[in-house]
Short mmCIF file of C-alpha atoms in Angstrom, two decimals:
data_model
loop_
_atom_site.label_atom_id
_atom_site.label_comp_id
_atom_site.label_asym_id
_atom_site.label_seq_id
_atom_site.Cartn_x
_atom_site.Cartn_y
_atom_site.Cartn_z
CA MET A 971 1.32 -93.88 53.21
CA LYS A 972 3.49 -95.90 50.86
CA GLN A 973 6.76 -94.36 49.72
CA ILE A 974 7.85 -95.59 46.30
CA TYR A 975 10.98 -94.09 44.79
CA LEU A 976 11.24 -94.12 40.99
CA ASP A 977 13.67 -91.24 40.47
CA ASN A 978 17.00 -93.08 40.58
CA ASN A 979 18.35 -91.18 37.57
CA ALA A 980 18.23 -88.07 39.76
CA THR A 981 19.99 -89.68 42.71
CA THR A 982 20.17 -92.95 44.60
CA PRO A 983 20.22 -93.85 48.29
CA VAL A 984 23.64 -94.54 49.75
CA LYS A 985 24.13 -98.30 49.96
CA PRO A 986 24.61 -99.69 53.50
CA GLU A 987 28.00 -101.22 52.59
CA VAL A 988 29.13 -97.85 51.25
CA LEU A 989 28.10 -95.94 54.35
CA GLU A 990 29.76 -98.50 56.63
CA ALA A 991 33.03 -98.16 54.71
CA MET A 992 32.88 -94.36 54.88
CA LEU A 993 32.20 -93.83 58.60
CA PRO A 994 35.76 -94.43 59.91
CA PHE A 995 37.01 -91.61 57.69
CA TYR A 996 34.80 -89.14 59.52
CA ARG A 997 36.13 -90.28 62.90
CA GLU A 998 39.32 -92.25 63.57
CA GLN A 999 40.89 -91.89 60.12
CA PHE A 1000 40.36 -88.16 59.70
CA GLY A 1001 43.72 -87.11 58.30
CA ASN A 1002 44.50 -85.12 55.17
CA PRO A 1003 46.10 -87.52 52.67
CA SER A 1004 48.47 -84.76 51.52
CA SER A 1005 50.08 -84.69 54.97
CA VAL A 1006 53.29 -86.66 55.43
CA HIS A 1007 52.67 -87.67 59.06
CA TRP A 1008 50.89 -90.75 60.38
CA ALA A 1009 47.39 -89.25 60.09
CA GLY A 1010 47.89 -88.54 56.41
CA ARG A 1011 49.51 -91.89 55.67
CA MET A 1012 46.62 -93.63 57.37
CA VAL A 1013 44.13 -92.43 54.72
CA SER A 1014 46.25 -92.13 51.58
CA GLY A 1015 46.19 -95.90 51.10
CA ALA A 1016 42.38 -95.90 51.22
CA ILE A 1017 42.26 -93.42 48.34
CA GLU A 1018 44.52 -95.61 46.23
CA LYS A 1019 42.37 -98.67 47.00
CA ALA A 1020 39.30 -96.75 45.82
CA ARG A 1021 41.18 -95.76 42.67
CA GLU A 1022 41.80 -99.45 41.97
CA GLN A 1023 38.10 -100.24 42.51
CA VAL A 1024 37.01 -97.56 40.05
CA ALA A 1025 39.61 -98.72 37.52
CA ALA A 1026 38.43 -102.33 37.79
CA LEU A 1027 34.88 -101.28 36.88
CA LEU A 1028 36.07 -99.26 33.87
CA ASN A 1029 38.83 -101.66 32.75
CA CYS A 1030 41.63 -99.12 32.94
CA SER A 1031 44.78 -98.46 34.94
CA PRO A 1032 44.33 -96.88 38.40
CA ALA A 1033 46.77 -94.16 37.27
CA GLU A 1034 44.16 -93.10 34.68
CA VAL A 1035 41.50 -92.35 37.34
CA ILE A 1036 41.11 -88.79 38.67
CA PHE A 1037 38.79 -88.11 41.62
CA LEU A 1038 36.45 -85.11 41.31
CA SER A 1039 33.47 -83.59 43.08
CA CYS A 1040 30.78 -84.64 40.58
CA GLY A 1041 29.94 -85.44 36.98
CA SER A 1042 29.42 -81.79 36.05
CA GLU A 1043 32.94 -80.93 37.16
CA GLY A 1044 34.25 -83.82 35.10
CA ASP A 1045 32.45 -82.67 31.96
CA ASN A 1046 33.80 -79.15 32.42
CA PHE A 1047 37.32 -80.48 33.01
CA ALA A 1048 37.26 -82.76 29.97
CA ILE A 1049 35.84 -80.23 27.53
CA LYS A 1050 37.50 -77.02 28.70
CA GLY A 1051 40.75 -78.79 29.46
CA THR A 1052 40.83 -80.26 25.96
CA ALA A 1053 39.90 -76.96 24.31
CA GLU A 1054 42.72 -75.16 26.09
CA ALA A 1055 45.29 -77.91 25.55
CA LEU A 1056 44.56 -78.37 21.85
CA ARG A 1057 43.76 -74.79 20.88
CA ASP A 1058 46.82 -74.74 18.63
CA LYS A 1059 45.46 -77.72 16.65
CA GLY A 1060 41.89 -76.58 16.08
CA ASN A 1061 38.79 -74.96 17.50
CA HIS A 1062 35.96 -77.28 16.48
CA ILE A 1063 33.94 -79.48 18.87
CA ILE A 1064 31.18 -81.95 18.00
CA THR A 1065 28.48 -82.84 20.51
CA THR A 1066 24.75 -83.63 20.45
CA SER A 1067 21.62 -81.61 21.04
CA VAL A 1068 20.52 -83.94 23.86
CA GLU A 1069 23.54 -83.80 26.15
CA HIS A 1070 23.40 -82.99 29.85
CA PRO A 1071 23.51 -79.23 30.58
CA ALA A 1072 27.01 -79.68 31.98
CA VAL A 1073 28.14 -80.44 28.43
CA LEU A 1074 25.85 -78.10 26.51
CA GLU A 1075 26.50 -75.04 28.66
CA THR A 1076 30.23 -75.69 28.64
CA CYS A 1077 30.17 -75.81 24.84
CA GLU A 1078 28.11 -72.61 24.72
CA TYR A 1079 30.71 -70.95 26.95
CA LEU A 1080 33.49 -72.04 24.61
CA GLU A 1081 31.60 -70.65 21.62
CA LYS A 1082 31.91 -67.24 23.27
CA GLN A 1083 35.66 -67.86 23.47
CA GLY A 1084 35.94 -68.36 19.72
CA PHE A 1085 35.36 -72.10 19.41
CA GLU A 1086 32.95 -73.59 16.90
CA VAL A 1087 30.51 -76.26 18.05
CA THR A 1088 28.40 -78.63 15.96
CA TYR A 1089 25.29 -79.85 17.79
CA LEU A 1090 24.20 -83.09 16.15
CA LYS A 1091 20.46 -83.60 15.75
CA VAL A 1092 18.56 -86.70 16.84
CA ASP A 1093 15.59 -88.40 15.21
CA SER A 1094 12.11 -88.77 16.69
CA ASP A 1095 13.32 -91.74 18.74
CA GLY A 1096 16.18 -89.65 20.12
CA MET A 1097 18.93 -91.49 18.23
CA LEU A 1098 21.96 -90.20 16.34
CA ASP A 1099 22.95 -90.56 12.70
CA LEU A 1100 26.58 -91.70 12.71
CA ASP A 1101 27.04 -90.72 9.07
CA GLU A 1102 26.11 -87.17 10.06
CA LEU A 1103 28.60 -87.31 12.92
CA GLU A 1104 31.45 -88.45 10.70
CA ALA A 1105 30.56 -85.91 8.02
CA ALA A 1106 30.80 -83.13 10.63
CA ILE A 1107 34.47 -83.85 11.36
CA THR A 1108 36.89 -81.32 9.85
CA ASP A 1109 40.63 -80.78 10.06
CA LYS A 1110 39.87 -78.33 12.90
CA THR A 1111 37.91 -80.85 15.02
CA ILE A 1112 39.62 -81.52 18.35
CA LEU A 1113 36.87 -83.19 20.38
CA ILE A 1114 33.76 -85.35 20.07
CA SER A 1115 31.57 -85.43 23.20
CA VAL A 1116 28.62 -87.86 23.24
CA MET A 1117 26.91 -89.19 26.36
CA TRP A 1118 26.84 -92.97 26.92
CA ALA A 1119 23.18 -92.94 27.94
CA ASN A 1120 20.59 -90.18 27.99
CA ASN A 1121 19.43 -89.20 31.45
CA GLU A 1122 15.86 -88.43 30.35
CA THR A 1123 14.99 -91.04 27.73
CA GLY A 1124 17.39 -93.78 28.77
CA ASN A 1125 18.58 -94.16 25.18
CA LEU A 1126 21.97 -95.84 24.81
CA TYR A 1127 24.24 -94.36 22.17
CA PRO A 1128 26.63 -96.41 19.97
CA ILE A 1129 29.73 -95.44 21.91
CA GLU A 1130 31.97 -98.16 20.47
CA GLU A 1131 31.12 -97.13 16.90
CA ILE A 1132 31.72 -93.47 17.77
CA GLY A 1133 35.02 -94.46 19.38
CA ARG A 1134 36.12 -96.12 16.14
CA ILE A 1135 35.15 -93.04 14.13
CA ALA A 1136 37.06 -90.75 16.50
CA ARG A 1137 40.11 -93.01 16.44
CA ARG A 1138 40.04 -93.23 12.64
CA HIS A 1139 40.06 -89.43 12.36
CA LYS A 1140 42.49 -88.95 15.28
CA VAL A 1141 39.96 -86.86 17.21
CA ARG A 1142 39.71 -86.97 21.00
CA PHE A 1143 36.54 -88.62 22.36
CA HIS A 1144 34.82 -87.77 25.66
CA THR A 1145 31.69 -89.43 27.05
CA ASP A 1146 29.49 -88.51 29.99
CA ALA A 1147 28.75 -91.98 31.38
CA VAL A 1148 27.04 -90.79 34.56
CA GLN A 1149 23.78 -92.63 33.81
CA ALA A 1150 25.37 -95.73 32.29
CA ILE A 1151 27.75 -96.69 35.09
CA GLY A 1152 26.39 -99.58 37.15
CA LYS A 1153 23.48 -100.18 34.78
CA VAL A 1154 25.18 -101.46 31.64
CA PRO A 1155 28.74 -102.71 30.97
CA VAL A 1156 31.21 -99.86 30.49
CA ASP A 1157 34.65 -100.74 29.16
CA VAL A 1158 36.85 -97.82 28.17
CA GLN A 1159 39.18 -100.03 26.15
CA ARG A 1160 36.43 -101.50 23.96
CA ALA A 1161 34.83 -98.09 23.58
CA GLN A 1162 38.15 -96.40 22.73
CA VAL A 1163 37.21 -93.30 24.71
CA ASP A 1164 39.88 -90.87 25.82
CA MET A 1165 37.89 -89.37 28.70
CA LEU A 1166 34.92 -90.67 30.66
CA VAL A 1167 33.04 -89.08 33.54
CA LEU A 1168 31.03 -90.77 36.31
CA SER A 1169 29.23 -89.59 39.45
CA GLY A 1170 29.00 -91.34 42.80
CA HIS A 1171 25.46 -90.50 43.80
CA LYS A 1172 24.00 -92.28 40.77
CA ILE A 1173 25.35 -95.66 41.94
CA GLY A 1174 24.77 -95.72 45.70
CA ALA A 1175 27.71 -93.54 46.78
CA PRO A 1176 27.23 -90.11 48.39
CA LYS A 1177 26.74 -86.81 46.62
CA GLY A 1178 29.82 -84.68 46.16
CA VAL A 1179 32.18 -87.24 44.67
CA GLY A 1180 32.88 -88.43 41.13
CA ALA A 1181 35.70 -89.57 38.90
CA MET A 1182 37.11 -89.12 35.43
CA TYR A 1183 38.99 -91.61 33.32
CA LEU A 1184 41.79 -89.86 31.42
CA ARG A 1185 43.62 -92.10 28.98
CA ARG A 1186 47.35 -92.23 29.64
CA GLY A 1187 49.22 -89.66 27.53
CA THR A 1188 46.18 -87.47 26.88
CA ARG A 1189 47.09 -83.78 26.99
CA ILE A 1190 44.74 -81.70 29.12
CA THR A 1191 44.97 -78.33 30.82
CA ARG A 1192 44.25 -78.26 34.54
CA PHE A 1193 40.74 -77.14 35.35
CA MET A 1194 41.36 -76.28 39.03
CA HIS A 1195 44.45 -74.68 40.51
CA GLY A 1196 45.80 -74.34 44.03
CA GLY A 1197 47.32 -77.67 44.99
CA HIS A 1198 49.12 -80.67 43.61
CA GLN A 1199 46.56 -83.37 44.35
CA GLU A 1200 45.68 -86.09 41.82
CA ARG A 1201 49.18 -86.11 40.33
CA ASN A 1202 48.95 -82.36 39.78
CA ARG A 1203 45.85 -82.72 37.60
CA ARG A 1204 43.15 -81.49 39.96
CA ALA A 1205 43.65 -79.21 42.96
CA GLY A 1206 41.65 -79.47 46.16
CA THR A 1207 41.68 -81.44 49.41
CA HIS A 1208 40.47 -84.98 48.83
CA ASN A 1209 36.96 -85.90 49.95
CA VAL A 1210 38.37 -89.03 51.58
CA ALA A 1211 35.14 -90.52 52.91
CA GLY A 1212 33.33 -89.83 49.63
CA ILE A 1213 36.15 -91.34 47.58
CA VAL A 1214 36.16 -94.47 49.74
CA GLY A 1215 32.39 -94.69 49.30
CA LEU A 1216 32.71 -94.31 45.54
CA GLY A 1217 35.26 -97.11 45.44
CA VAL A 1218 32.99 -99.49 47.32
CA ALA A 1219 30.01 -98.50 45.16
CA CYS A 1220 32.01 -99.27 42.01
CA GLU A 1221 33.04 -102.64 43.41
CA LEU A 1222 29.40 -103.47 44.20
CA ALA A 1223 28.35 -102.34 40.73
CA ARG A 1224 30.93 -104.61 39.13
CA LYS A 1225 29.71 -107.61 41.16
CA ASN A 1226 25.95 -107.00 40.99
CA GLN A 1227 25.48 -105.35 37.60
CA ALA A 1228 24.16 -108.41 35.75
CA ALA A 1229 21.65 -109.31 38.46
CA ASP A 1230 20.53 -105.70 38.90
CA TYR A 1231 20.10 -105.33 35.14
CA ALA A 1232 17.77 -108.34 34.97
CA SER A 1233 15.75 -107.20 38.00
CA VAL A 1234 15.13 -103.59 37.01
CA ARG A 1235 14.62 -104.49 33.33
CA ARG A 1236 11.83 -106.91 34.25
CA LEU A 1237 10.08 -104.33 36.45
CA ARG A 1238 10.57 -101.51 33.93
CA ASP A 1239 9.07 -103.63 31.17
CA LYS A 1240 6.12 -104.52 33.38
CA LEU A 1241 5.53 -100.84 34.15
CA GLU A 1242 5.81 -99.88 30.49
CA GLN A 1243 3.48 -102.61 29.26
CA GLY A 1244 1.01 -101.90 32.05
CA ILE A 1245 0.81 -98.20 31.22
CA LEU A 1246 0.34 -98.85 27.51
CA ALA A 1247 -2.38 -101.41 28.25
CA THR A 1248 -4.40 -99.37 30.76
CA VAL A 1249 -3.95 -95.70 29.84
CA PRO A 1250 -5.00 -94.36 26.42
CA HIS A 1251 -3.31 -91.44 24.62
CA VAL A 1252 0.26 -92.07 25.79
CA LYS A 1253 3.53 -91.80 23.88
CA LEU A 1254 6.90 -93.39 24.60
CA ASN A 1255 9.72 -90.84 24.44
CA CYS A 1256 12.60 -93.18 23.68
CA HIS A 1257 13.83 -95.76 21.22
CA PRO A 1258 11.14 -98.46 20.72
CA ASN A 1259 13.73 -101.25 21.10
CA PRO A 1260 14.17 -101.84 24.86
CA ASP A 1261 17.64 -103.29 24.23
CA LEU A 1262 18.78 -99.84 23.08
CA ARG A 1263 17.79 -98.24 26.38
CA LEU A 1264 18.96 -98.32 29.96
CA PRO A 1265 17.17 -101.16 31.75
CA ASN A 1266 15.74 -98.90 34.43
CA THR A 1267 14.37 -95.89 32.53
CA LEU A 1268 10.93 -95.18 31.07
CA ASN A 1269 9.90 -91.80 29.68
CA VAL A 1270 6.27 -91.45 28.62
CA SER A 1271 3.96 -88.53 27.78
CA PHE A 1272 0.35 -88.51 28.92
CA ASP A 1273 -1.53 -86.42 26.39
CA TYR A 1274 -3.94 -83.64 27.48
CA ILE A 1275 -2.47 -83.19 30.99
CA GLU A 1276 0.48 -81.38 32.59
CA GLY A 1277 3.28 -83.56 33.82
CA GLU A 1278 3.74 -81.40 36.92
CA SER A 1279 0.09 -81.95 37.90
CA LEU A 1280 0.54 -85.67 37.51
CA LEU A 1281 3.63 -85.58 39.72
CA LEU A 1282 1.68 -83.74 42.45
CA PHE A 1283 -0.98 -86.44 42.45
CA PHE A 1284 1.75 -89.08 42.47
CA ASP A 1285 3.32 -87.42 45.48
CA MET A 1286 0.03 -87.58 47.37
CA LYS A 1287 0.10 -91.33 46.75
CA GLY A 1288 3.73 -91.61 47.88
CA ILE A 1289 5.15 -92.09 44.37
CA ALA A 1290 8.33 -90.19 43.50
CA ALA A 1291 9.06 -89.72 39.79
CA SER A 1292 10.30 -86.85 37.61
CA SER A 1293 9.13 -84.62 34.78
CA GLY A 1294 12.62 -84.59 33.27
CA SER A 1295 16.15 -84.35 34.59
CA ALA A 1296 16.73 -83.11 38.13
CA CYS A 1297 19.07 -80.42 36.79
CA THR A 1298 16.23 -78.69 34.92
CA SER A 1299 13.45 -79.08 37.49
CA GLY A 1300 11.79 -75.77 38.29
CA SER A 1301 12.09 -74.57 34.69
CA LEU A 1302 8.89 -73.74 32.85
CA GLU A 1303 10.50 -74.59 29.55
CA PRO A 1304 9.91 -78.05 28.10
CA SER A 1305 12.84 -80.44 28.20
CA HIS A 1306 15.55 -79.67 25.63
CA VAL A 1307 15.73 -83.41 24.97
CA MET A 1308 12.02 -83.57 24.11
CA ARG A 1309 12.39 -80.50 21.88
CA ALA A 1310 15.36 -82.03 20.09
CA MET A 1311 13.30 -85.16 19.41
CA GLY A 1312 10.57 -83.04 17.84
CA VAL A 1313 8.01 -83.82 20.52
CA ASP A 1314 5.06 -81.42 20.38
CA ILE A 1315 5.50 -78.71 23.02
CA VAL A 1316 2.22 -79.58 24.77
CA LEU A 1317 3.09 -83.26 24.78
CA ALA A 1318 6.60 -82.48 26.00
CA HIS A 1319 5.10 -80.75 29.06
CA SER A 1320 3.25 -83.99 29.88
CA SER A 1321 6.34 -86.22 29.91
CA ILE A 1322 7.16 -88.25 33.00
CA ARG A 1323 10.40 -90.09 33.67
CA PHE A 1324 10.29 -93.23 35.79
CA SER A 1325 13.77 -94.47 36.76
CA LEU A 1326 13.91 -97.65 38.79
CA GLY A 1327 16.56 -99.05 41.10
CA PRO A 1328 17.48 -102.50 42.41
CA ASP A 1329 15.44 -101.89 45.58
CA ASN A 1330 12.12 -101.56 43.73
CA THR A 1331 9.67 -104.46 43.95
CA GLU A 1332 6.92 -106.00 41.84
CA GLU A 1333 4.36 -104.98 44.48
CA GLU A 1334 5.38 -101.35 44.00
CA ILE A 1335 4.85 -101.58 40.25
CA ASP A 1336 1.43 -103.17 40.82
CA TYR A 1337 0.53 -100.29 43.14
CA ILE A 1338 1.58 -97.68 40.58
CA LEU A 1339 -0.38 -99.40 37.81
CA SER A 1340 -3.48 -99.46 40.03
CA GLU A 1341 -3.21 -95.77 40.99
CA LEU A 1342 -2.09 -94.29 37.66
CA PRO A 1343 -5.17 -94.77 35.39
CA PRO A 1344 -7.69 -93.04 37.72
CA ILE A 1345 -5.25 -90.18 38.38
CA VAL A 1346 -4.74 -89.63 34.66
CA GLN A 1347 -8.47 -89.79 33.99
CA ARG A 1348 -9.23 -87.33 36.79
CA LEU A 1349 -6.74 -84.83 35.39
CA ARG A 1350 -8.06 -85.28 31.87
CA ASP A 1351 -11.61 -84.69 33.07
CA MET A 1352 -10.41 -81.28 34.26
CA SER A 1353 -8.48 -80.53 31.07
CA PRO A 1354 -10.03 -78.33 28.35
CA LEU A 1355 -7.54 -79.87 25.91
CA TYR A 1356 -9.00 -83.31 26.55
CA HIS A 1357 -12.56 -82.15 25.90
CA ARG A 1358 -11.53 -80.36 22.70
CA ARG A 1359 -9.72 -83.41 21.32
CA GLU A 1360 -10.72 -84.94 17.99
CA PRO A 1361 -13.56 -87.46 18.47
CA THR A 1362 -12.44 -91.04 18.06
CA PRO A 1363 -14.14 -93.09 15.30
CA LEU A 1364 -17.15 -95.05 16.59
CA HIS A 1365 -17.19 -98.81 16.43
CA CYS A 1366 -19.95 -100.42 14.34
CA ASP A 1367 -22.11 -101.27 17.39
CA GLU A 1368 -21.81 -97.70 18.61
CA CYS A 1369 -22.78 -96.38 15.17
CA ARG A 1370 -25.96 -98.47 15.21
CA MET A 1371 -26.84 -97.26 18.68
CA VAL A 1372 -26.40 -93.62 17.62
CA GLN A 1373 -28.61 -94.20 14.57
CA LYS A 1374 -31.36 -95.76 16.72
CA VAL A 1375 -31.32 -92.85 19.14
CA SER A 1376 -31.48 -90.30 16.32
#
C-alpha cells in the first residue's frame, strides 16, 4: 500500500543530514556542556555553532537565541515572562482568536491572575483587521501576540505591519512563528518583533527542541528555575543532540527555502485546483489569495460528511492528512479556528487540512486526486444530510426531460 504523508504541519521527518549531525552527541560527545572538564568543553562549542545557525536564519545575533524544549514552552515563556516583568506598567494583552492553544490557554491563565486580554476577531477568510488591533491598544497594553502563520488555514498575517504598530505605541510584540519557519522568509529585524518562537520538529529536526528569539535588552522574567543555563534565562540541562539537529535544520532551511517554496506551492496549487474541479460542495477555509498563505497548506471542507470519516478512508488508502491541528486531535469540538471564522458547525466538522513537504511528489498528488472523489461520494451516499440537501436547479435539457416524463 502507498504511504503518502500530507500532515507536515503536525510534524516532519528528521532530515538525513540532521540525524547524521546528531548521532555523535549520543555516543562519543556525550558530555554535559555545563561541565568544565574536557567532556563538557567538547560539546559546548557545538551548542554555540547551532546558536549561530539559528541566528543566521532569523537575522539576529546569536546572543539573542535561547534554546528551549518546544514551541509551546517558548510561547509560555514569552507571554508569562512578559506579564511578570511588566506587571508594574500594565496588565493588558492583545492576541487573536485563532492562535495556537499554547498562546490562548496561556492568556486564559493570565486572565485568572488579574490580566485583561483582548482576543481580536478574524473575518470569514480568517484575516485580521489592523485598525481593530491598533484601536485595542491602551495605556495598559504591555504585549501584542500574533502568530506569523496559522497552523490550520495556512494564512499569513501582516507581521511587519503589526511590528510597526507595536513599535509606534511602544508595546512589546511576540509572534509564534512555528509554522512559518522554513516555509517563508522570516526576518526579525524587518518584522520588528521582540520575541519569536520556533520548533525543531516542524523543519526536519527532532521533537523536543525549539528556540526563542529575545531581542537584546528585552526585560523578561525567567520561566524555568533550577540552573544557570542559557545565560541564566532558562534552566535545564541542554538537549545537546537536539540543539545540534535544530542548528543543521535551520541551516538547511536557509539554503533550500526558495526551492522548497516553489516545489510545495506548485503541488499544493495542483491539489487545490484538482479538488475544486472534481469534487462538488467544497469550501476553502483560508484566504482566497494563495500569496497570503503558506505555500504548503490547504484547508478545505467537504459538505455533508464528517472529516474524521474521510480521514479513516484516507488512511485505508495510505494517505495521512489531518482534521485540524495535531494539538486538538481527539476533541469532539470543532476547530476554534473554524469557529472564529464563522464556519458553520457542521461544515467545520468536515474540514481537512493537507500540509505538504518538500518530499512530496506530483505522482502522489495525482493518486490523491484519483482516490478522493469516489471516497467523498461514497460517504455522501451514506449521509442523511446529503440526501436532505436542497435540490440543485435543473438545466434546461433536464427540465425538458422531466416534462416529457410527466
